Coordinates of C-alpha atoms in Angstrom, one line a residue:
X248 CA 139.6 39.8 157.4
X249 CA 139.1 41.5 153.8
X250 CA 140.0 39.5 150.6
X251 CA 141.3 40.7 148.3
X252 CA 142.2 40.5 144.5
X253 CA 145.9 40.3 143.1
X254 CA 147.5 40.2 139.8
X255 CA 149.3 36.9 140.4
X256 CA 152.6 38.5 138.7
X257 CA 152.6 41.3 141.6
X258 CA 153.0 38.4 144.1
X259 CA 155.7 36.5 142.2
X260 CA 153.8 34.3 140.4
X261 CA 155.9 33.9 137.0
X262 CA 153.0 35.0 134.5
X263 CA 154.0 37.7 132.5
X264 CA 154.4 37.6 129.0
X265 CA 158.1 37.3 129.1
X266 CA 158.0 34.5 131.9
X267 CA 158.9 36.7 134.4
X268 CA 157.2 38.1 137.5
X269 CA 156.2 41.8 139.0
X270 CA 157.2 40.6 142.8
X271 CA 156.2 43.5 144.7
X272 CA 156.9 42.1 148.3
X273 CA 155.7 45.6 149.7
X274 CA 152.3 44.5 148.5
X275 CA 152.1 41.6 150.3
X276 CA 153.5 42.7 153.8
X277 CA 150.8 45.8 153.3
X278 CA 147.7 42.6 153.0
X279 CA 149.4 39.9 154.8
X280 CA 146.7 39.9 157.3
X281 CA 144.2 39.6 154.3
X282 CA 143.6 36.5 152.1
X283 CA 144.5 36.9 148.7
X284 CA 143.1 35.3 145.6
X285 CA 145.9 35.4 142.1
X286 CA 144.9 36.0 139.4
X287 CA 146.3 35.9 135.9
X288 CA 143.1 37.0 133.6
X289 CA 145.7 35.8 130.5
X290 CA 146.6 32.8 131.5
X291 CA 142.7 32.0 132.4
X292 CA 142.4 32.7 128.6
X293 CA 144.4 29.9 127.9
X294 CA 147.3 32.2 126.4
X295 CA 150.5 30.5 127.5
X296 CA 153.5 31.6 129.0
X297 CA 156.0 33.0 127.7
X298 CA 153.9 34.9 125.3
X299 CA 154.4 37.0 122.5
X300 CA 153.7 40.6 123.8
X301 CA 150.0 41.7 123.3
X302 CA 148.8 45.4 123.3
X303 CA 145.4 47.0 123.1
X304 CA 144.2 48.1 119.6
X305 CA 141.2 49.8 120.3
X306 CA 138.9 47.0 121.3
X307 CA 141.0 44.7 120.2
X308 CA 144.0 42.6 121.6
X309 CA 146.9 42.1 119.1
X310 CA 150.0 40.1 119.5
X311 CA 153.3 41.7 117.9
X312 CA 153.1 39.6 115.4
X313 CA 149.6 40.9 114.7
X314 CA 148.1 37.7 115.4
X315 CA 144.3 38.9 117.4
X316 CA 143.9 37.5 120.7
X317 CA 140.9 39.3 121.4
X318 CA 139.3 36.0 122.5
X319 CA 141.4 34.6 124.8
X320 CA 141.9 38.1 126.8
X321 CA 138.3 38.6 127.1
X322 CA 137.7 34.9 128.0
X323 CA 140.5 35.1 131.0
X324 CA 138.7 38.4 132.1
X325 CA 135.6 36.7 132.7
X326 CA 137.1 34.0 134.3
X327 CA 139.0 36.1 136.5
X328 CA 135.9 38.1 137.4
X329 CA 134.3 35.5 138.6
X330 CA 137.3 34.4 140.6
X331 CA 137.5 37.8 142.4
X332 CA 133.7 39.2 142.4
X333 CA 133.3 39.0 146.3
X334 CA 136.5 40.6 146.8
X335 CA 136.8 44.2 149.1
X336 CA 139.4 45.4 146.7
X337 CA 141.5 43.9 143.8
X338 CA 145.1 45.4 142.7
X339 CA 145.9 45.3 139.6
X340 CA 149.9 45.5 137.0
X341 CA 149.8 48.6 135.9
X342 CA 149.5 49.5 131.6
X343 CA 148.7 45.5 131.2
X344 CA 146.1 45.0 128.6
X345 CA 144.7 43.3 130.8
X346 CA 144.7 44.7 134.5
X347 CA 146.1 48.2 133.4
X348 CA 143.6 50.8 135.1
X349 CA 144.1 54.3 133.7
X350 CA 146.5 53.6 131.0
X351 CA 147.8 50.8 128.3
X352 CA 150.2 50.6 126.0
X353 CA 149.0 52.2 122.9
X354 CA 149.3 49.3 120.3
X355 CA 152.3 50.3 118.8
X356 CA 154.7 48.1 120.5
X357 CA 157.1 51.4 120.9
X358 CA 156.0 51.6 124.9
X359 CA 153.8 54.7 124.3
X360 CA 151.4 54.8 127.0
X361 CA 147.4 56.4 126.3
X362 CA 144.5 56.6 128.6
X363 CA 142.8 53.9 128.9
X364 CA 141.8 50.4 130.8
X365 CA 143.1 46.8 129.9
X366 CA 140.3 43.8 129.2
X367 CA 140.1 43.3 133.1
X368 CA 140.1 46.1 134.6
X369 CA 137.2 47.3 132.6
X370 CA 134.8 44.4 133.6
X371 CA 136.0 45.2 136.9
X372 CA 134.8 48.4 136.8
X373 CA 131.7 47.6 135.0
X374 CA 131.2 45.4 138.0
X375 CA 132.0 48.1 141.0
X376 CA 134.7 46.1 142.5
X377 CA 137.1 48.6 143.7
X378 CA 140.3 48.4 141.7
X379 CA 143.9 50.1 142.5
X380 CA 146.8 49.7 140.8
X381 CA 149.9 48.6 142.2
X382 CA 151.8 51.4 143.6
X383 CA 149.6 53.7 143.9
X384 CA 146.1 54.9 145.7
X385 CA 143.0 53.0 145.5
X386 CA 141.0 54.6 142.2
X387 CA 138.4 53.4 141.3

């Protein structure tokens, strides 16, 4: 049996900024033989939920509002790491500023995408855990 990683929003979980969820009930039949950990790298920041929407400013993570919650997304990454660092393979929300892989939200709040990895998908890559995002091929 493999074990793998999950953004927790992708299996319902209600985590997202806006309270909802991702469900992506495809992605669970596909690993139902596997064990999955969840994992919400902003809630692990302590960030609560709802929040106010957060985007990538360079290195930085800034709220709408402009408030910087660099901190708590870096914090949550960590934690998360260490929650999925034996994992085979961990599947991550795509353009999150957290999980997104190969592109993010550009810090503008006006939903232009740019290349680029959110908070946790970088240490995961730092740490050679393979990564996908949901939807799509494995690619890292």
């Amino acid at each position: 049996m493999r074990k793998i990683g999950m953004s927790a929003c992708l299996a319902g979980k209600c985590c997202k900024y806006n309270g909802e969820s991702n469900y992506a009930p495809s992605l669970l039949k596909k690993f139902q033989d596997d064990e999955i950990v969840l994992v919400c790298p902003e809630q692990l920041g302590g960030l609560p939920t709802p929040r106010t929407p957060c985007e990538k400013v360079g290195e930085r993570i800034l709220t709408k509002d402009g408030d910087d919650v660099t901190a708590q997304f870096l914090k949550g990454a960590q934690a998360a790491l260490e929650q999925v660092k034996d994992c085979n393979l961990v599947i991550l929300q795509k353009r999150s500023p957290s999980c997104g892989v190969h592109q993010v939200y550009d810090g503008t709040f006006s939903g232009r995408l740019v290349e680029g990895s959110g908070v946790f998908a970088q240490k995961l890559k730092m740490s050679n855990i393979p990564i996908m995002e949901a939807e799509s091929e494995i690619l890292e």
